[in-house]
Amino acid sequence: THSLTHSHITPTRFAVAMGLIEAPCKYVAAWLGASPVVAAAICSLTLSSIIYIVSGVVSRVAITTYATMPLRDQHCWNSGINRSILGLLLAIQGSVTLFSGVPDSDVARGTNESLEITCAFALGFFIFELRDSTNMYLAHDIKKNTLILHHLIGIVLYFSVSFSGCYRFIAAIALIEEFSAPFVHMGWMLTKCAMADGSAWLFNQVCLIVVWIVFRHGTDVLIFLHILVYLPYGFFRGSAFPMLLILFGTPVLAMFLNPMWLRIKIVQLSKRHRKVVEQQRQLHPDSPPSLSPPRAQQQQQQQ
């Protein structure tokens, strides 16, 4: 009666979503004769590498702008596509975990095969991301300290929950925050394609802020509520290290990283709006300001 998500919605409703990650990992585990944790991490690393390579090949053929980019931007482009796809997969799996409910034993030591594979798959994702971010810094001098910190926290957390078997439920629902990944990279891609003054960029940024608040800050609140609710119901029964990571890592994410990144996105949107207003003031001194860029506004007038 004390569970926030103890509804245990029938898993058949999420069979397709669960199969996106679990079915291939189970096949690889059986093929290699390895544990599901090792197999899921290998699958994640392999899939990230494949997506990165395929992105480079397809983008060079299909997108004219990509071929004219410097190598550092091509690297960021391919990395962002991988981060968007893998992040979306993990966010779906986190949602499946949330709606499936807390395992029957307790929130600390309760686990199942789905949670085991989900956390290990996330471990492989964060390992690839840390390697990629480090490579960007060493090869192209792209310094993203907060992103590297985020990936380090992810590796330590999902390594500890994967091999200790504790707190997997909370670690899995934290992946819901990755729903924001596609919107973050889409905004960057539109900017590189010289579309930062268009309506598509504006729409994406507004969606990003909404998704960020709902899925990142909303998930932070959800995790806090789970911790508070389960404090008297065996929350401290699990291993000390992953427990401390959740107790102290979650506030760092909720009160420092996520608000800081959200503020950056809002500032970007505000700067863009001021730029559009200034351009409109120069072109049409007597017209009221609009969110639409001048080019779009002229096209509307011509029509």
Tab-separated table of C-alpha atoms in Angstrom:
chain	number	residue	atom	x	y	z
A	1	THR	CA	0.000	0.000	0.000
A	2	HIS	CA	2.991	2.278	0.421
A	3	SER	CA	4.293	1.937	-3.131
A	4	LEU	CA	4.008	4.881	-5.490
A	5	THR	CA	3.941	2.629	-8.561
A	6	HIS	CA	2.785	-0.752	-7.261
A	7	SER	CA	0.049	-1.076	-9.847
A	8	HIS	CA	1.836	-3.904	-11.724
A	9	ILE	CA	0.336	-3.049	-15.096
A	10	THR	CA	0.381	-6.158	-17.229
A	11	PRO	CA	3.708	-6.388	-19.071
A	12	THR	CA	2.007	-7.419	-22.315
A	13	ARG	CA	1.174	-3.758	-22.869
A	14	PHE	CA	4.891	-3.053	-23.058
A	15	ALA	CA	6.026	-6.197	-24.870
A	16	VAL	CA	7.312	-4.288	-27.901
A	17	ALA	CA	9.194	-1.707	-25.858
A	18	MET	CA	10.748	-4.317	-23.587
A	19	GLY	CA	11.855	-6.410	-26.550
A	20	LEU	CA	13.854	-3.510	-28.004
A	21	ILE	CA	16.592	-4.120	-25.437
A	22	GLU	CA	15.873	-7.356	-23.622
A	23	ALA	CA	15.453	-9.799	-26.517
A	24	PRO	CA	18.829	-9.076	-28.208
A	25	CYS	CA	20.629	-9.095	-24.842
A	26	LYS	CA	19.162	-12.480	-23.930
A	27	TYR	CA	20.213	-13.890	-27.298
A	28	VAL	CA	23.781	-12.594	-26.890
A	29	ALA	CA	23.944	-13.945	-23.332
A	30	ALA	CA	22.926	-17.408	-24.553
A	31	TRP	CA	25.286	-17.232	-27.541
A	32	LEU	CA	28.314	-16.172	-25.478
A	33	GLY	CA	27.407	-18.209	-22.434
A	34	ALA	CA	27.809	-15.012	-20.405
A	35	SER	CA	25.736	-13.448	-17.674
A	36	PRO	CA	22.915	-11.088	-18.730
A	37	VAL	CA	24.803	-8.164	-17.170
A	38	VAL	CA	27.908	-8.698	-19.299
A	39	ALA	CA	25.845	-9.432	-22.427
A	40	ALA	CA	23.718	-6.291	-22.025
A	41	ALA	CA	26.784	-4.073	-21.566
A	42	ILE	CA	28.407	-5.611	-24.668
A	43	CYS	CA	25.202	-5.111	-26.689
A	44	SER	CA	25.021	-1.469	-25.643
A	45	LEU	CA	28.649	-0.730	-26.536
A	46	THR	CA	28.306	-2.557	-29.856
A	47	LEU	CA	25.064	-0.814	-30.792
A	48	SER	CA	26.548	2.608	-29.969
A	49	SER	CA	29.565	1.901	-32.167
A	50	ILE	CA	27.362	0.739	-35.059
A	51	ILE	CA	25.070	3.770	-34.837
A	52	TYR	CA	28.055	6.128	-34.756
A	53	ILE	CA	29.568	4.563	-37.905
A	54	VAL	CA	26.267	4.320	-39.795
A	55	SER	CA	25.464	7.934	-38.911
A	56	GLY	CA	28.720	9.094	-40.479
A	57	VAL	CA	28.149	7.121	-43.680
A	58	VAL	CA	24.479	8.050	-44.139
A	59	SER	CA	24.904	11.712	-43.168
A	60	ARG	CA	27.760	12.181	-45.643
A	61	VAL	CA	25.547	10.897	-48.475
A	62	ALA	CA	22.173	12.326	-47.482
A	63	ILE	CA	23.012	15.679	-45.868
A	64	THR	CA	25.007	18.246	-47.840
A	65	THR	CA	25.960	20.296	-44.787
A	66	TYR	CA	27.634	17.328	-43.101
A	67	ALA	CA	30.357	16.968	-45.738
A	68	THR	CA	31.386	20.634	-45.330
A	69	MET	CA	31.677	20.444	-41.546
A	70	PRO	CA	35.056	20.296	-39.783
A	71	LEU	CA	35.947	16.937	-38.235
A	72	ARG	CA	35.072	18.067	-34.719
A	73	ASP	CA	31.525	18.949	-35.782
A	74	GLN	CA	31.150	15.647	-37.644
A	75	HIS	CA	32.222	13.883	-34.469
A	76	CYS	CA	29.641	15.798	-32.421
A	77	TRP	CA	26.984	15.126	-35.073
A	78	ASN	CA	27.475	11.339	-35.005
A	79	SER	CA	27.819	11.244	-31.230
A	80	GLY	CA	24.610	13.205	-30.827
A	81	ILE	CA	22.681	10.846	-33.096
A	82	ASN	CA	23.907	7.880	-31.070
A	83	ARG	CA	23.046	9.655	-27.823
A	84	SER	CA	19.563	10.451	-29.124
A	85	ILE	CA	18.765	6.886	-30.222
A	86	LEU	CA	20.271	5.114	-27.214
A	87	GLY	CA	18.827	7.704	-24.850
A	88	LEU	CA	15.367	7.177	-26.311
A	89	LEU	CA	15.680	3.388	-25.937
A	90	LEU	CA	16.763	3.731	-22.311
A	91	ALA	CA	14.012	6.256	-21.548
A	92	ILE	CA	11.406	3.843	-22.950
A	93	GLN	CA	12.864	1.044	-20.848
A	94	GLY	CA	12.791	3.306	-17.782
A	95	SER	CA	9.118	4.055	-18.439
A	96	VAL	CA	8.427	0.323	-18.744
A	97	THR	CA	10.094	-0.159	-15.363
A	98	LEU	CA	8.059	2.613	-13.764
A	99	PHE	CA	4.695	1.315	-14.970
A	100	SER	CA	5.599	-2.287	-14.177
A	101	GLY	CA	5.918	-1.353	-10.518
A	102	VAL	CA	8.367	-1.992	-7.703
A	103	PRO	CA	9.543	-5.632	-7.501
A	104	ASP	CA	7.705	-7.756	-4.960
A	105	SER	CA	10.514	-7.947	-2.393
A	106	ASP	CA	11.417	-4.257	-1.834
A	107	VAL	CA	12.830	-1.190	-3.530
A	108	ALA	CA	16.358	-1.865	-2.249
A	109	ARG	CA	16.952	-5.535	-3.079
A	110	GLY	CA	14.045	-6.270	-5.388
A	111	THR	CA	15.091	-7.146	-8.923
A	112	ASN	CA	14.156	-9.161	-11.976
A	113	GLU	CA	15.610	-9.996	-15.361
A	114	SER	CA	14.277	-6.819	-16.955
A	115	LEU	CA	15.911	-4.584	-14.341
A	116	GLU	CA	19.163	-6.525	-14.592
A	117	ILE	CA	19.381	-6.031	-18.359
A	118	THR	CA	18.213	-2.408	-18.265
A	119	CYS	CA	20.861	-1.294	-15.754
A	120	ALA	CA	23.649	-3.193	-17.523
A	121	PHE	CA	22.607	-1.740	-20.896
A	122	ALA	CA	22.748	1.735	-19.338
A	123	LEU	CA	26.235	0.929	-18.040
A	124	GLY	CA	27.446	0.189	-21.572
A	125	PHE	CA	25.829	3.396	-22.833
A	126	PHE	CA	27.593	5.571	-20.255
A	127	ILE	CA	30.934	3.837	-20.860
A	128	PHE	CA	30.676	4.653	-24.571
A	129	GLU	CA	29.603	8.222	-23.814
A	130	LEU	CA	32.528	8.812	-21.435
A	131	ARG	CA	34.970	7.404	-23.990
A	132	ASP	CA	33.413	9.608	-26.648
A	133	SER	CA	33.477	12.777	-24.513
A	134	THR	CA	37.095	12.126	-23.543
A	135	ASN	CA	37.986	11.618	-27.198
A	136	MET	CA	36.329	14.920	-28.108
A	137	TYR	CA	38.451	16.668	-25.496
A	138	LEU	CA	41.752	15.019	-26.478
A	139	ALA	CA	41.259	15.138	-30.253
A	140	HIS	CA	39.310	18.377	-30.729
A	141	ASP	CA	39.730	20.255	-27.435
A	142	ILE	CA	35.965	20.195	-26.838
A	143	LYS	CA	35.617	20.715	-23.090
A	144	LYS	CA	32.318	19.529	-21.655
A	145	ASN	CA	33.144	19.114	-17.979
A	146	THR	CA	29.579	18.778	-16.708
A	147	LEU	CA	28.786	16.193	-19.385
A	148	ILE	CA	31.861	14.160	-18.416
A	149	LEU	CA	30.817	14.417	-14.759
A	150	HIS	CA	27.341	13.225	-15.707
A	151	HIS	CA	28.777	10.209	-17.547
A	152	LEU	CA	31.143	9.375	-14.686
A	153	ILE	CA	28.264	9.378	-12.204
A	154	GLY	CA	26.293	7.173	-14.594
A	155	ILE	CA	29.115	4.631	-14.920
A	156	VAL	CA	29.692	4.369	-11.187
A	157	LEU	CA	25.969	4.139	-10.409
A	158	TYR	CA	25.035	1.528	-13.008
A	159	PHE	CA	28.181	-0.515	-12.403
A	160	SER	CA	27.378	-0.694	-8.701
A	161	VAL	CA	23.692	-1.566	-9.131
A	162	SER	CA	24.430	-4.059	-11.932
A	163	PHE	CA	26.908	-6.094	-9.926
A	164	SER	CA	25.415	-5.647	-6.446
A	165	GLY	CA	21.811	-6.300	-7.490
A	166	CYS	CA	20.540	-3.492	-5.242
A	167	TYR	CA	18.523	-0.349	-6.026
A	168	ARG	CA	18.020	-1.371	-9.632
A	169	PHE	CA	14.442	-0.088	-9.716
A	170	ILE	CA	15.375	3.493	-8.800
A	171	ALA	CA	18.389	3.416	-11.130
A	172	ALA	CA	16.182	2.195	-13.981
A	173	ILE	CA	13.465	4.833	-13.614
A	174	ALA	CA	16.177	7.522	-13.572
A	175	LEU	CA	16.702	6.672	-17.255
A	176	ILE	CA	13.370	8.351	-18.066
A	177	GLU	CA	15.344	11.603	-18.026
A	178	GLU	CA	16.989	10.605	-21.317
A	179	PHE	CA	13.786	11.524	-23.196
A	180	SER	CA	15.373	14.966	-23.550
A	181	ALA	CA	18.390	13.681	-25.520
A	182	PRO	CA	16.846	13.791	-29.048
A	183	PHE	CA	15.654	17.377	-28.575
A	184	VAL	CA	19.054	18.539	-27.334
A	185	HIS	CA	20.848	17.168	-30.371
A	186	MET	CA	18.158	18.276	-32.837
A	187	GLY	CA	18.646	21.882	-31.760
A	188	TRP	CA	22.398	21.586	-32.327
A	189	MET	CA	21.882	19.975	-35.760
A	190	LEU	CA	19.491	22.732	-36.869
A	191	THR	CA	22.029	25.342	-35.790
A	192	LYS	CA	24.803	23.672	-37.794
A	193	CYS	CA	22.492	23.524	-40.822
A	194	ALA	CA	21.996	27.315	-40.600
A	195	MET	CA	18.397	26.921	-39.440
A	196	ALA	CA	18.733	28.538	-36.029
A	197	ASP	CA	16.597	31.485	-37.165
A	198	GLY	CA	13.787	29.270	-38.428
A	199	SER	CA	10.560	28.138	-36.859
A	200	ALA	CA	11.789	24.525	-36.641
A	201	TRP	CA	14.566	25.511	-34.231
A	202	LEU	CA	12.157	27.574	-32.127
A	203	PHE	CA	9.630	24.729	-31.974
A	204	ASN	CA	12.345	22.253	-31.002
A	205	GLN	CA	13.670	24.497	-28.236
A	206	VAL	CA	10.212	25.039	-26.755
A	207	CYS	CA	9.593	21.270	-26.850
A	208	LEU	CA	13.001	20.716	-25.240
A	209	ILE	CA	12.199	22.998	-22.315
A	210	VAL	CA	8.821	21.314	-21.778
A	211	VAL	CA	10.341	17.818	-22.030
A	212	TRP	CA	13.183	18.857	-19.728
A	213	ILE	CA	10.829	20.073	-17.032
A	214	VAL	CA	8.452	17.102	-17.317
A	215	PHE	CA	10.875	14.231	-17.754
A	216	ARG	CA	14.061	15.452	-16.068
A	217	HIS	CA	12.807	17.520	-13.163
A	218	GLY	CA	9.678	15.362	-12.937
A	219	THR	CA	11.784	12.206	-12.655
A	220	ASP	CA	13.961	13.872	-10.007
A	221	VAL	CA	10.830	14.542	-7.944
A	222	LEU	CA	9.625	10.978	-8.519
A	223	ILE	CA	12.918	9.529	-7.272
A	224	PHE	CA	12.844	11.760	-4.200
A	225	LEU	CA	9.307	10.586	-3.426
A	226	HIS	CA	10.309	6.932	-3.781
A	227	ILE	CA	13.214	7.467	-1.398
A	228	LEU	CA	11.032	9.234	1.161
A	229	VAL	CA	8.231	6.684	0.930
A	230	TYR	CA	10.549	3.679	1.265
A	231	LEU	CA	12.767	5.020	4.058
A	232	PRO	CA	10.757	3.146	6.723
A	233	TYR	CA	10.186	0.125	4.460
A	234	GLY	CA	13.657	-1.308	4.014
A	235	PHE	CA	15.351	1.344	1.900
A	236	PHE	CA	18.603	0.873	3.842
A	237	ARG	CA	18.703	-2.895	3.369
A	238	GLY	CA	20.762	-2.727	0.172
A	239	SER	CA	24.495	-2.329	-0.349
A	240	ALA	CA	25.939	0.837	1.134
A	241	PHE	CA	27.794	2.131	-1.928
A	242	PRO	CA	24.909	2.290	-4.446
A	243	MET	CA	22.637	3.557	-1.671
A	244	LEU	CA	24.996	6.477	-0.961
A	245	LEU	CA	25.275	7.196	-4.669
A	246	ILE	CA	21.503	7.489	-4.947
A	247	LEU	CA	21.150	9.517	-1.752
A	248	PHE	CA	23.869	12.016	-2.715
A	249	GLY	CA	23.997	11.701	-6.508
A	250	THR	CA	20.320	12.433	-6.991
A	251	PRO	CA	20.507	15.839	-5.238
A	252	VAL	CA	23.554	16.757	-7.361
A	253	LEU	CA	21.591	15.943	-10.513
A	254	ALA	CA	18.349	17.522	-9.320
A	255	MET	CA	19.720	20.698	-7.724
A	256	PHE	CA	22.828	21.406	-9.813
A	257	LEU	CA	23.182	19.711	-13.219
A	258	ASN	CA	19.577	19.644	-14.439
A	259	PRO	CA	18.734	23.244	-13.369
A	260	MET	CA	22.015	24.513	-14.825
A	261	TRP	CA	21.391	22.842	-18.181
A	262	LEU	CA	17.778	24.083	-18.226
A	263	ARG	CA	18.954	27.626	-17.557
A	264	ILE	CA	21.366	27.371	-20.519
A	265	LYS	CA	18.510	26.334	-22.831
A	266	ILE	CA	16.262	29.143	-21.615
A	267	VAL	CA	19.068	31.689	-22.102
A	268	GLN	CA	19.603	30.413	-25.654
A	269	LEU	CA	15.904	30.811	-26.409
A	270	SER	CA	15.880	34.290	-24.858
A	271	LYS	CA	18.880	35.418	-26.920
A	272	ARG	CA	17.276	34.115	-30.078
A	273	HIS	CA	14.042	36.003	-29.308
A	274	ARG	CA	15.932	39.253	-28.694
A	275	LYS	CA	17.799	38.752	-31.977
A	276	VAL	CA	14.554	38.228	-33.891
A	277	VAL	CA	12.927	41.274	-32.284
A	278	GLU	CA	15.940	43.436	-33.171
A	279	GLN	CA	15.913	42.233	-36.791
A	280	GLN	CA	12.206	42.992	-37.068
A	281	ARG	CA	12.701	46.418	-35.567
A	282	GLN	CA	15.284	47.235	-38.220
A	283	LEU	CA	13.196	45.900	-41.118
A	284	HIS	CA	9.784	47.083	-39.921
A	285	PRO	CA	10.133	49.892	-37.350
A	286	ASP	CA	6.362	50.437	-37.150
A	287	SER	CA	5.365	46.761	-36.782
A	288	PRO	CA	4.925	45.029	-33.408
A	289	PRO	CA	7.525	42.320	-32.574
A	290	SER	CA	6.754	38.687	-33.365
A	291	LEU	CA	8.303	35.315	-32.515
A	292	SER	CA	8.528	34.541	-36.232
A	293	PRO	CA	11.851	35.364	-37.917
A	294	PRO	CA	11.846	38.175	-40.484
A	295	ARG	CA	12.349	35.769	-43.393
A	296	ALA	CA	9.255	33.788	-42.457
A	297	GLN	CA	7.346	36.977	-41.913
A	298	GLN	CA	8.280	38.264	-45.401
A	299	GLN	CA	7.224	34.989	-46.968
A	300	GLN	CA	3.872	35.245	-45.215
A	301	GLN	CA	3.412	38.787	-46.533
A	302	GLN	CA	4.282	37.699	-50.092
A	303	GLN	CA	1.730	34.907	-49.913
